[in-house]
Amino acid sequence: AGDTNHLQRVTAMAMLWSLMKVLCLNLVAVLAILMYEFYHIREGFIRYSPALEDKEHTMRAAQFLTPGEPSVIKTRRIPRPQCCEMTQVLIKVGTGGLNPIDFKMRRNQYVNTMRSLPIVSGYDFSGHVERIGTGVLGFRPGDTVYGMLPLQGTSWGAFQEYVVANYSIIAHVPSKITAREAA
């Protein structure tokens, strides 16, 4: 009976030890994922700094000043984005893509925690390169490109006449599809 009790305790301790190892591994995995996500959010803010405003030139944009229904979006004249820092590209937008995130952002009463109001709708775009920074590789004026603007840290959007993007987040439109389809 004593050997049976001892064997049961040893088995229980072994199971408990295995369970503790699994829980610790899961905790480490969750912490690693969180650190990875926070790192990339931070890098996104640093790496893709929003373009400054060019006060001398304006453009049309579909913008909203307050969250709400589609009726809050108005066409306004706003300053054009200024270009170009070393890795930035100025793109004349031909097409802006509309996604569920656009509806959610516009309806969210706390939208200003992600992007400062007023906000131009849209993230996905296609268009033609107008100008490039001195450190841009693989693109030149006239190229047809598409891309997605960063989700945070900027009030610029795809539903405006011009966008400035880091060249690492745009690509050439494939020859088998149209620029509209790419957006």
Coordinates of N, CA, C and O in Angstrom, one line a residue:
A1 N 0.8 -1.2 0.0 CA 0.0 0.0 0.0 C 0.9 1.2 0.0 O 0.5 2.2 -0.7
G2 N 2.0 1.2 0.8 CA 2.9 2.3 0.8 C 3.6 2.6 -0.5 O 3.7 3.7 -0.9
D3 N 3.9 1.5 -1.2 CA 4.5 1.7 -2.5 C 3.5 2.2 -3.5 O 3.9 3.1 -4.4
T4 N 2.3 1.9 -3.4 CA 1.2 2.3 -4.3 C 1.0 3.8 -4.1 O 0.9 4.6 -5.1
N5 N 0.9 4.3 -2.8 CA 0.7 5.7 -2.5 C 1.9 6.5 -3.0 O 1.8 7.6 -3.6
H6 N 3.1 5.9 -2.8 CA 4.3 6.6 -3.3 C 4.3 6.8 -4.8 O 4.7 7.8 -5.3
L7 N 3.9 5.7 -5.5 CA 3.9 5.7 -6.9 C 2.8 6.7 -7.4 O 3.1 7.4 -8.4
Q8 N 1.7 6.8 -6.7 CA 0.6 7.7 -7.1 C 1.1 9.2 -6.9 O 0.9 10.0 -7.8
R9 N 1.9 9.4 -5.8 CA 2.4 10.8 -5.6 C 3.4 11.2 -6.6 O 3.5 12.3 -7.1
V10 N 4.3 10.2 -7.0 CA 5.3 10.5 -8.0 C 4.7 10.7 -9.3 O 5.1 11.7 -10.1
T11 N 3.7 9.9 -9.7 CA 3.0 10.1 -10.9 C 2.3 11.5 -10.9 O 2.3 12.2 -11.9
A12 N 1.6 11.8 -9.9 CA 0.9 13.1 -9.8 C 1.9 14.3 -9.9 O 1.7 15.3 -10.6
M13 N 3.1 14.2 -9.2 CA 4.1 15.2 -9.3 C 4.6 15.3 -10.7 O 4.9 16.4 -11.2
A14 N 4.8 14.2 -11.4 CA 5.3 14.2 -12.8 C 4.3 14.9 -13.7 O 4.7 15.7 -14.6
M15 N 3.0 14.6 -13.5 CA 2.0 15.2 -14.3 C 1.9 16.7 -14.0 O 1.8 17.5 -14.9
L16 N 2.0 17.1 -12.8 CA 2.0 18.5 -12.4 C 3.2 19.2 -12.9 O 3.1 20.3 -13.5
W17 N 4.3 18.6 -12.9 CA 5.6 19.2 -13.4 C 5.4 19.4 -15.0 O 5.8 20.4 -15.5
S18 N 4.9 18.4 -15.7 CA 4.6 18.5 -17.1 C 3.7 19.6 -17.4 O 3.9 20.4 -18.3
L19 N 2.6 19.7 -16.6 CA 1.6 20.8 -16.8 C 2.2 22.2 -16.6 O 2.0 23.1 -17.4
M20 N 3.1 22.3 -15.6 CA 3.8 23.6 -15.3 C 4.7 23.9 -16.5 O 4.7 25.1 -16.8
K21 N 5.4 23.0 -17.0 CA 6.3 23.3 -18.2 C 5.4 23.8 -19.4 O 5.8 24.7 -20.0
V22 N 4.3 23.1 -19.6 CA 3.5 23.5 -20.8 C 2.9 24.9 -20.5 O 2.9 25.8 -21.4
L23 N 2.5 25.2 -19.3 CA 2.0 26.6 -19.0 C 3.1 27.6 -19.1 O 2.8 28.7 -19.7
C24 N 4.3 27.3 -18.7 CA 5.4 28.2 -18.8 C 5.7 28.5 -20.3 O 5.9 29.6 -20.7
L25 N 5.7 27.4 -21.1 CA 6.0 27.6 -22.5 C 4.9 28.4 -23.2 O 5.2 29.3 -24.0
N26 N 3.7 28.2 -22.8 CA 2.6 29.0 -23.4 C 2.7 30.5 -23.0 O 2.5 31.4 -23.8
L27 N 3.1 30.7 -21.7 CA 3.3 32.1 -21.2 C 4.4 32.8 -22.0 O 4.3 33.9 -22.4
V28 N 5.5 32.1 -22.2 CA 6.6 32.6 -22.9 C 6.2 32.9 -24.4 O 6.6 34.0 -24.9
A29 N 5.4 32.0 -25.0 CA 5.0 32.2 -26.3 C 4.1 33.5 -26.4 O 4.3 34.3 -27.3
V30 N 3.2 33.6 -25.5 CA 2.3 34.8 -25.5 C 3.1 36.1 -25.3 O 2.9 37.1 -26.0
L31 N 4.0 36.1 -24.4 CA 4.9 37.3 -24.2 C 5.7 37.6 -25.4 O 5.9 38.8 -25.8
A32 N 6.2 36.6 -26.1 CA 7.0 36.8 -27.3 C 6.1 37.4 -28.4 O 6.6 38.3 -29.1
I33 N 4.9 36.9 -28.5 CA 4.0 37.5 -29.5 C 3.7 38.9 -29.2 O 3.7 39.8 -30.1
L34 N 3.4 39.2 -28.0 CA 3.1 40.6 -27.6 C 4.3 41.5 -27.8 O 4.1 42.6 -28.3
M35 N 5.5 41.1 -27.5 CA 6.7 41.9 -27.7 C 6.9 42.1 -29.2 O 7.2 43.2 -29.7
Y36 N 6.6 41.1 -30.0 CA 6.8 41.2 -31.5 C 5.8 42.2 -32.0 O 6.1 43.1 -32.8
E37 N 4.5 42.2 -31.6 CA 3.5 43.1 -32.0 C 3.8 44.5 -31.6 O 3.7 45.4 -32.4
F38 N 4.2 44.7 -30.4 CA 4.5 46.1 -29.9 C 5.7 46.6 -30.6 O 5.8 47.8 -31.0
Y39 N 6.7 45.8 -30.9 CA 7.9 46.2 -31.7 C 7.5 46.7 -33.0 O 7.9 47.8 -33.5
H40 N 6.6 45.9 -33.7 CA 6.2 46.3 -35.1 C 5.3 47.6 -35.1 O 5.4 48.4 -36.1
I41 N 4.5 47.7 -34.1 CA 3.7 49.0 -34.1 C 4.6 50.1 -33.9 O 4.5 51.2 -34.5
R42 N 5.6 50.0 -32.9 CA 6.5 51.1 -32.7 C 7.4 51.4 -33.9 O 7.6 52.5 -34.3
E43 N 7.8 50.3 -34.6 CA 8.6 50.5 -35.8 C 7.8 51.2 -36.9 O 8.3 52.0 -37.7
G44 N 6.5 50.8 -37.0 CA 5.6 51.4 -38.0 C 5.5 52.9 -37.8 O 5.6 53.7 -38.7
F45 N 5.4 53.4 -36.5 CA 5.4 54.8 -36.2 C 6.7 55.5 -36.6 O 6.7 56.6 -37.1
I46 N 7.8 54.8 -36.3 CA 9.1 55.4 -36.6 C 9.4 55.4 -38.1 O 9.8 56.4 -38.7
R47 N 9.2 54.2 -38.7 CA 9.6 54.0 -40.0 C 8.8 54.7 -41.1 O 9.3 55.2 -42.1
Y48 N 7.5 54.7 -40.8 CA 6.6 55.3 -41.8 C 6.0 56.6 -41.3 O 4.8 56.8 -41.1
S49 N 6.9 57.6 -41.0 CA 6.4 58.8 -40.4 C 5.6 59.5 -41.5 O 5.9 59.5 -42.7
P50 N 4.4 60.1 -41.0 CA 3.5 60.7 -42.0 C 4.2 61.9 -42.7 O 5.0 62.6 -42.1
A51 N 3.8 62.1 -43.9 CA 4.3 63.3 -44.7 C 3.8 64.6 -44.0 O 2.7 64.7 -43.4
L52 N 4.6 65.6 -44.2 CA 4.3 66.9 -43.7 C 3.3 67.6 -44.8 O 3.2 67.1 -45.9
E53 N 2.7 68.6 -44.4 CA 1.7 69.3 -45.3 C 2.5 70.3 -46.1 O 3.4 71.0 -45.7
D54 N 2.1 70.4 -47.4 CA 2.6 71.4 -48.3 C 1.6 72.5 -48.4 O 0.6 72.4 -49.0
K55 N 1.8 73.6 -47.6 CA 0.8 74.6 -47.5 C 0.6 75.4 -48.8 O -0.4 76.1 -48.9
E56 N 1.5 75.3 -49.7 CA 1.4 76.1 -51.0 C 0.5 75.4 -52.0 O 0.0 76.0 -52.9
H57 N 0.3 74.1 -51.9 CA -0.5 73.3 -52.8 C -1.7 72.6 -52.1 O -1.4 72.0 -51.0
T58 N -2.8 72.6 -52.7 CA -4.0 71.9 -52.1 C -4.4 70.8 -53.0 O -4.0 70.7 -54.2
M59 N -5.3 70.0 -52.5 CA -5.9 68.9 -53.3 C -7.3 68.6 -52.7 O -7.6 69.0 -51.6
R60 N -8.1 67.8 -53.5 CA -9.4 67.4 -53.0 C -9.2 66.1 -52.2 O -8.3 65.3 -52.5
A61 N -10.0 65.9 -51.2 CA -10.0 64.7 -50.4 C -11.4 64.4 -49.8 O -12.1 65.4 -49.5
A62 N -11.7 63.1 -49.6 CA -12.9 62.7 -49.0 C -12.6 62.6 -47.5 O -11.9 61.6 -47.1
Q63 N -13.0 63.5 -46.7 CA -12.6 63.6 -45.3 C -13.8 63.7 -44.3 O -14.8 64.2 -44.7
F64 N -13.6 63.2 -43.1 CA -14.6 63.3 -42.1 C -14.0 64.0 -40.9 O -12.8 63.7 -40.5
L65 N -14.7 64.9 -40.3 CA -14.3 65.7 -39.1 C -14.7 65.0 -37.8 O -14.1 65.2 -36.7
T66 N -15.8 64.2 -37.8 CA -16.3 63.5 -36.7 C -16.8 62.1 -37.1 O -17.1 61.9 -38.3
P67 N -16.7 61.2 -36.2 CA -17.2 59.8 -36.5 C -18.7 59.8 -36.8 O -19.4 60.7 -36.3
G68 N -19.2 58.9 -37.6 CA -20.6 58.8 -37.8 C -20.9 58.0 -39.1 O -20.1 57.2 -39.6
E69 N -22.1 58.2 -39.6 CA -22.6 57.6 -40.8 C -21.9 58.1 -42.0 O -21.2 59.1 -42.0
P70 N -22.2 57.5 -43.2 CA -21.5 58.0 -44.4 C -21.7 59.5 -44.7 O -20.8 60.1 -45.4
S71 N -22.7 60.1 -44.2 CA -23.0 61.5 -44.5 C -22.0 62.4 -43.9 O -21.9 63.6 -44.3
V72 N -21.1 61.9 -43.0 CA -20.1 62.8 -42.3 C -18.9 63.0 -43.3 O -18.1 63.9 -43.1
I73 N -18.8 62.2 -44.3 CA -17.7 62.3 -45.3 C -18.0 63.4 -46.2 O -19.1 63.4 -46.9
K74 N -17.2 64.4 -46.4 CA -17.3 65.5 -47.3 C -16.1 65.7 -48.1 O -15.0 65.4 -47.7
T75 N -16.3 66.2 -49.3 CA -15.1 66.5 -50.2 C -14.7 67.9 -49.8 O -15.4 68.8 -49.8
R76 N -13.4 67.9 -49.4 CA -12.8 69.2 -49.0 C -11.5 69.4 -49.7 O -10.9 68.5 -50.2
R77 N -11.0 70.7 -49.7 CA -9.7 71.0 -50.2 C -8.8 71.0 -49.0 O -9.1 71.7 -48.0
I78 N -7.7 70.3 -49.0 CA -6.8 70.2 -47.9 C -5.4 70.4 -48.5 O -5.2 70.2 -49.7
P79 N -4.4 70.7 -47.6 CA -3.0 70.8 -48.1 C -2.5 69.5 -48.7 O -2.8 68.4 -48.1
R80 N -1.7 69.5 -49.7 CA -1.1 68.3 -50.3 C 0.0 67.8 -49.4 O 0.6 68.6 -48.7
P81 N 0.2 66.5 -49.4 CA 1.4 66.0 -48.6 C 2.7 66.5 -49.3 O 2.8 66.6 -50.5
Q82 N 3.6 66.8 -48.5 CA 4.9 67.3 -48.9 C 5.9 66.1 -49.2 O 5.9 65.2 -48.4
C83 N 6.6 66.2 -50.3 CA 7.5 65.1 -50.7 C 8.8 65.8 -51.1 O 8.8 66.8 -51.7
C84 N 9.9 65.2 -50.9 CA 10.0 63.8 -50.6 C 11.2 63.7 -49.6 O 12.3 64.2 -49.9
E85 N 11.0 63.0 -48.5 CA 12.2 62.6 -47.7 C 12.9 61.5 -48.4 O 12.4 61.0 -49.4
M86 N 14.0 61.0 -47.9 CA 14.9 60.1 -48.6 C 14.2 58.9 -49.2 O 14.4 58.5 -50.3
T87 N 13.3 58.2 -48.4 CA 12.7 57.0 -48.9 C 11.2 57.1 -49.2 O 10.5 56.2 -49.3
Q88 N 10.7 58.4 -49.4 CA 9.3 58.6 -49.7 C 9.1 58.8 -51.2 O 10.0 59.2 -52.0
V89 N 7.8 58.4 -51.6 CA 7.4 58.5 -53.0 C 6.1 59.3 -53.0 O 5.2 59.0 -52.2
L90 N 6.0 60.3 -53.9 CA 4.7 61.0 -54.1 C 4.0 60.4 -55.2 O 4.5 60.1 -56.3
I91 N 2.7 60.0 -54.9 CA 1.9 59.2 -55.9 C 0.6 60.0 -56.1 O -0.1 60.4 -55.2
K92 N 0.3 60.2 -57.4 CA -1.0 60.7 -57.8 C -2.0 59.6 -57.8 O -1.9 58.6 -58.6
V93 N -3.0 59.6 -56.9 CA -3.9 58.5 -56.7 C -4.9 58.4 -57.8 O -5.5 59.4 -58.2
G94 N -5.0 57.2 -58.4 CA -6.0 57.0 -59.4 C -7.2 56.3 -58.9 O -8.3 56.6 -59.2
T95 N -7.0 55.4 -57.9 CA -8.0 54.6 -57.3 C -7.7 54.4 -55.8 O -6.6 54.1 -55.5
G96 N -8.8 54.5 -55.0 CA -8.7 54.2 -53.6 C -9.6 53.0 -53.3 O -10.7 52.9 -53.9
G97 N -9.1 52.1 -52.5 CA -9.9 50.9 -52.2 C -10.7 51.1 -50.9 O -10.2 51.8 -50.0
L98 N -11.9 50.5 -50.8 CA -12.7 50.6 -49.6 C -12.8 49.3 -49.0 O -13.1 48.3 -49.6
N99 N -12.5 49.2 -47.7 CA -12.5 48.0 -46.9 C -13.3 48.1 -45.7 O -13.6 49.2 -45.2
P100 N -13.6 47.0 -45.0 CA -14.4 47.0 -43.7 C -13.7 47.9 -42.7 O -14.4 48.6 -41.9
I101 N -12.4 48.0 -42.7 CA -11.7 48.8 -41.7 C -12.1 50.3 -41.8 O -12.2 51.0 -40.9
D102 N -12.4 50.7 -43.1 CA -12.8 52.1 -43.4 C -14.1 52.4 -42.7 O -14.3 53.5 -42.1
F103 N -15.1 51.5 -42.8 CA -16.4 51.7 -42.2 C -16.2 51.7 -40.7 O -16.8 52.5 -40.0
K104 N -15.5 50.8 -40.2 CA -15.3 50.7 -38.7 C -14.6 51.9 -38.2 O -15.0 52.4 -37.1
M105 N -13.6 52.4 -38.8 CA -12.9 53.6 -38.4 C -13.9 54.8 -38.4 O -13.9 55.6 -37.4
R106 N -14.6 55.0 -39.5 CA -15.5 56.1 -39.6 C -16.6 56.1 -38.5 O -17.1 57.1 -38.0
R107 N -17.1 54.9 -38.1 CA -18.2 54.8 -37.2 C -17.7 54.8 -35.7 O -18.5 55.0 -34.8
N108 N -16.4 54.6 -35.5 CA -15.9 54.4 -34.1 C -15.7 55.8 -33.4 O -15.0 56.6 -33.9
Q109 N -16.4 55.9 -32.3 CA -16.4 57.2 -31.6 C -15.0 57.5 -31.0 O -14.7 58.6 -30.6
Y110 N -14.2 56.5 -30.9 CA -12.9 56.6 -30.3 C -11.8 56.6 -31.4 O -10.6 56.3 -31.1
V111 N -12.1 56.9 -32.6 CA -11.2 56.8 -33.8 C -10.0 57.7 -33.5 O -8.9 57.4 -34.0
N112 N -10.1 58.8 -32.8 CA -9.0 59.7 -32.6 C -7.9 59.1 -31.7 O -6.8 59.7 -31.6
T113 N -8.1 57.9 -31.2 CA -7.0 57.3 -30.4 C -6.0 56.6 -31.4 O -4.9 56.3 -31.0
M114 N -6.5 56.3 -32.6 CA -5.6 55.7 -33.7 C -5.1 56.7 -34.7 O -4.0 56.7 -35.1
R115 N -6.0 57.6 -35.1 CA -5.6 58.6 -36.0 C -6.3 60.0 -35.6 O -7.4 60.0 -35.1
S116 N -5.6 61.1 -35.8 CA -6.1 62.3 -35.4 C -7.1 62.9 -36.4 O -6.9 62.7 -37.6
L117 N -8.2 63.4 -35.9 CA -9.3 64.0 -36.8 C -8.8 65.4 -37.2 O -8.1 66.0 -36.5
P118 N -9.2 65.8 -38.4 CA -10.0 65.1 -39.4 C -9.2 64.0 -40.1 O -8.0 64.1 -40.2
I119 N -10.0 63.0 -40.7 CA -9.3 61.9 -41.3 C -9.8 61.7 -42.7 O -11.0 61.9 -43.0
V120 N -8.9 61.4 -43.6 CA -9.2 61.0 -45.0 C -9.4 59.5 -45.0 O -8.6 58.8 -44.5
S121 N -10.5 59.1 -45.6 CA -10.8 57.6 -45.6 C -9.9 56.9 -46.6 O -9.3 57.5 -47.5
G122 N -9.8 55.6 -46.3 CA -9.1 54.7 -47.2 C -7.7 54.4 -46.9 O -7.0 55.3 -46.4
Y123 N -7.2 53.2 -47.1 CA -5.9 52.8 -46.9 C -5.2 52.2 -48.2 O -4.1 52.5 -48.5
D124 N -6.0 51.5 -49.0 CA -5.5 50.8 -50.2 C -5.6 51.8 -51.4 O -6.6 52.5 -51.5
F125 N -4.6 51.9 -52.2 CA -4.6 52.8 -53.3 C -3.8 52.3 -54.5 O -3.0 51.4 -54.4
S126 N -4.0 52.9 -55.6 CA -3.1 52.7 -56.8 C -3.0 54.1 -57.5 O -3.9 54.9 -57.3
G127 N -1.9 54.2 -58.2 CA -1.7 55.5 -58.9 C -0.4 55.5 -59.6 O 0.2 54.5 -59.8
H128 N 0.0 56.7 -60.0 CA 1.3 56.9 -60.7 C 2.3 57.7 -59.9 O 1.9 58.7 -59.3
V129 N 3.5 57.3 -59.9 CA 4.6 57.9 -59.2 C 4.8 59.3 -59.8 O 5.0 59.4 -61.1
E130 N 4.8 60.3 -59.0 CA 5.1 61.7 -59.5 C 6.5 62.1 -59.2 O 7.2 62.8 -60.0
R131 N 7.0 61.8 -58.0 CA 8.3 62.2 -57.5 C 8.8 61.2 -56.5 O 8.0 60.5 -55.8
I132 N 10.2 61.1 -56.4 CA 10.8 60.1 -55.5 C 11.9 60.8 -54.7 O 12.5 61.8 -55.1
G133 N 12.1 60.2 -53.5 CA 13.2 60.7 -52.6 C 14.5 60.1 -53.2 O 14.6 59.2 -54.0
T134 N 15.6 60.7 -52.7 CA 17.0 60.3 -53.2 C 17.4 58.9 -52.8 O 18.2 58.3 -53.5
G135 N 16.7 58.3 -51.8 CA 17.1 56.9 -51.4 C 16.1 55.8 -51.9 O 16.2 54.7 -51.6
V136 N 15.2 56.2 -52.8 CA 14.2 55.3 -53.3 C 14.8 54.4 -54.4 O 15.5 54.9 -55.3
L137 N 14.6 53.1 -54.3 CA 15.2 52.1 -55.2 C 14.0 51.4 -55.9 O 13.0 51.0 -55.3
G138 N 14.1 51.2 -57.2 CA 13.2 50.4 -58.0 C 11.9 51.1 -58.5 O 11.1 50.5 -59.1
F139 N 11.8 52.4 -58.3 CA 10.7 53.2 -58.7 C 11.2 54.5 -59.4 O 12.2 55.0 -59.0
R140 N 10.4 54.9 -60.4 CA 10.7 56.2 -61.0 C 9.4 56.9 -61.4 O 8.4 56.3 -61.5
P141 N 9.5 58.2 -61.6 CA 8.3 58.9 -62.0 C 7.6 58.3 -63.2 O 8.3 57.9 -64.2
G142 N 6.3 58.2 -63.2 CA 5.6 57.5 -64.3 C 5.2 56.1 -64.0 O 4.2 55.6 -64.6
D143 N 5.8 55.4 -63.0 CA 5.5 54.0 -62.7 C 4.1 53.9 -62.1 O 3.7 54.8 -61.4
T144 N 3.4 52.9 -62.5 CA 2.1 52.6 -61.9 C 2.3 51.7 -60.8 O 2.8 50.6 -60.9
V145 N 1.8 52.1 -59.6 CA 2.0 51.4 -58.3 C 0.7 51.2 -57.5 O -0.3 51.9 -57.8
Y146 N 0.8 50.3 -56.6 CA -0.3 50.2 -55.6 C 0.3 50.0 -54.2 O 1.5 49.6 -54.1
G147 N -0.5 50.1 -53.2 CA 0.0 49.9 -51.8 C -1.0 50.1 -50.8 O -2.2 50.3 -51.1
M148 N -0.6 50.1 -49.5 CA -1.5 50.3 -48.4 C -0.8 51.2 -47.4 O 0.3 51.0 -47.0
L149 N -1.5 52.3 -47.1 CA -1.0 53.2 -46.1 C -1.0 52.6 -44.7 O -1.8 51.8 -44.4
P150 N -0.1 53.1 -43.9 CA -0.1 52.6 -42.5 C -1.5 52.9 -41.8 O -2.1 53.9 -42.0
L151 N -1.9 51.9 -40.9 CA -3.2 52.1 -40.3 C -3.2 53.1 -39.2 O -4.2 53.6 -38.8
Q152 N -2.0 53.4 -38.6 CA -2.0 54.3 -37.5 C -1.0 55.5 -37.7 O -0.1 55.4 -38.5
G153 N -1.2 56.5 -37.0 CA -0.3 57.6 -36.9 C -0.4 58.7 -38.0 O 0.4 59.6 -38.0
T154 N -1.4 58.6 -38.9 CA -1.5 59.6 -39.9 C -3.0 59.9 -40.2 O -3.9 59.1 -40.0
S155 N -3.3 61.1 -40.6 CA -4.7 61.5 -41.0 C -4.8 61.4 -42.5 O -5.9 61.7 -43.0
W156 N -3.7 61.2 -43.2 CA -3.8 61.0 -44.7 C -4.5 59.7 -45.0 O -4.5 58.8 -44.2
G157 N -5.2 59.6 -46.2 CA -5.8 58.4 -46.6 C -5.8 58.3 -48.1 O -5.2 59.1 -48.8
A158 N -6.4 57.2 -48.6 CA -6.3 56.9 -50.0 C -7.3 57.7 -50.9 O -7.1 57.9 -52.1
F159 N -8.3 58.3 -50.2 CA -9.3 59.0 -51.0 C -8.9 60.5 -51.0 O -9.7 61.4 -50.5
Q160 N -7.8 60.8 -51.6 CA -7.3 62.1 -51.8 C -6.5 62.1 -53.1 O -6.1 61.0 -53.6
E161 N -6.2 63.2 -53.7 CA -5.5 63.2 -55.0 C -4.1 62.8 -54.9 O -3.6 62.2 -55.9
Y162 N -3.4 63.0 -53.8 CA -2.0 62.6 -53.7 C -1.7 61.9 -52.4 O -2.3 62.3 -51.4
V163 N -0.9 60.9 -52.4 CA -0.4 60.3 -51.1 C 1.1 60.3 -51.2 O 1.7 60.2 -52.3
V164 N 1.7 60.3 -50.0 CA 3.2 60.1 -49.9 C 3.4 58.8 -49.1 O 2.8 58.6 -48.0
A165 N 4.1 57.9 -49.6 CA 4.3 56.6 -48.9 C 5.8 56.2 -49.0 O 6.5 56.7 -49.9
N166 N 6.2 55.4 -48.0 CA 7.6 54.9 -48.0 C 7.7 53.9 -49.2 O 6.7 53.1 -49.3
Y167 N 8.7 53.9 -49.9 CA 8.8 53.0 -51.1 C 8.8 51.5 -50.7 O 8.4 50.7 -51.5
S168 N 9.0 51.2 -49.5 CA 9.0 49.8 -49.1 C 7.6 49.2 -48.9 O 7.4 48.0 -48.7
I169 N 6.6 50.1 -48.9 CA 5.2 49.6 -48.8 C 4.4 49.8 -50.0 O 3.2 49.7 -50.0
I170 N 5.1 50.0 -51.2 CA 4.4 50.0 -52.4 C 5.0 49.0 -53.4 O 6.1 48.5 -53.1
A171 N 4.3 48.7 -54.5 CA 4.8 47.7 -55.4 C 4.3 48.1 -56.8 O 3.3 48.9 -56.9
H172 N 4.9 47.7 -57.8 CA 4.5 47.9 -59.2 C 3.2 47.1 -59.5 O 3.1 45.9 -59.0
V173 N 2.3 47.7 -60.2 CA 1.0 46.9 -60.5 C 1.4 45.8 -61.5 O 2.0 46.1 -62.5
P174 N 1.0 44.6 -61.2 CA 1.3 43.5 -62.2 C 0.7 43.7 -63.5 O -0.4 44.3 -63.6
S175 N 1.3 43.3 -64.6 CA 0.9 43.6 -65.9 C -0.5 42.8 -66.3 O -1.2 43.3 -67.2
K176 N -0.8 41.8 -65.5 CA -2.0 41.0 -65.8 C -3.3 41.6 -65.2 O -4.4 41.1 -65.4
I177 N -3.1 42.7 -64.4 CA -4.3 43.3 -63.8 C -4.3 44.8 -64.0 O -3.2 45.4 -64.2
T178 N -5.4 45.5 -63.8 CA -5.5 46.9 -63.9 C -5.1 47.6 -62.6 O -5.1 46.9 -61.6
A179 N -4.7 48.8 -62.7 CA -4.4 49.6 -61.5 C -5.6 49.6 -60.5 O -5.5 49.5 -59.3
R180 N -6.8 49.7 -61.1 CA -8.0 49.7 -60.3 C -8.2 48.4 -59.5 O -8.5 48.4 -58.4
E181 N -7.9 47.3 -60.2 CA -8.0 46.0 -59.5 C -6.9 45.9 -58.4 O -7.2 45.3 -57.4
A182 N -5.8 46.5 -58.6 CA -4.7 46.4 -57.7 C -5.1 47.1 -56.4 O -4.7 46.6 -55.3
A183 N -5.8 48.2 -56.5 CA -6.2 48.9 -55.3 C -7.2 48.2 -54.5 O -7.3 48.2 -53.3

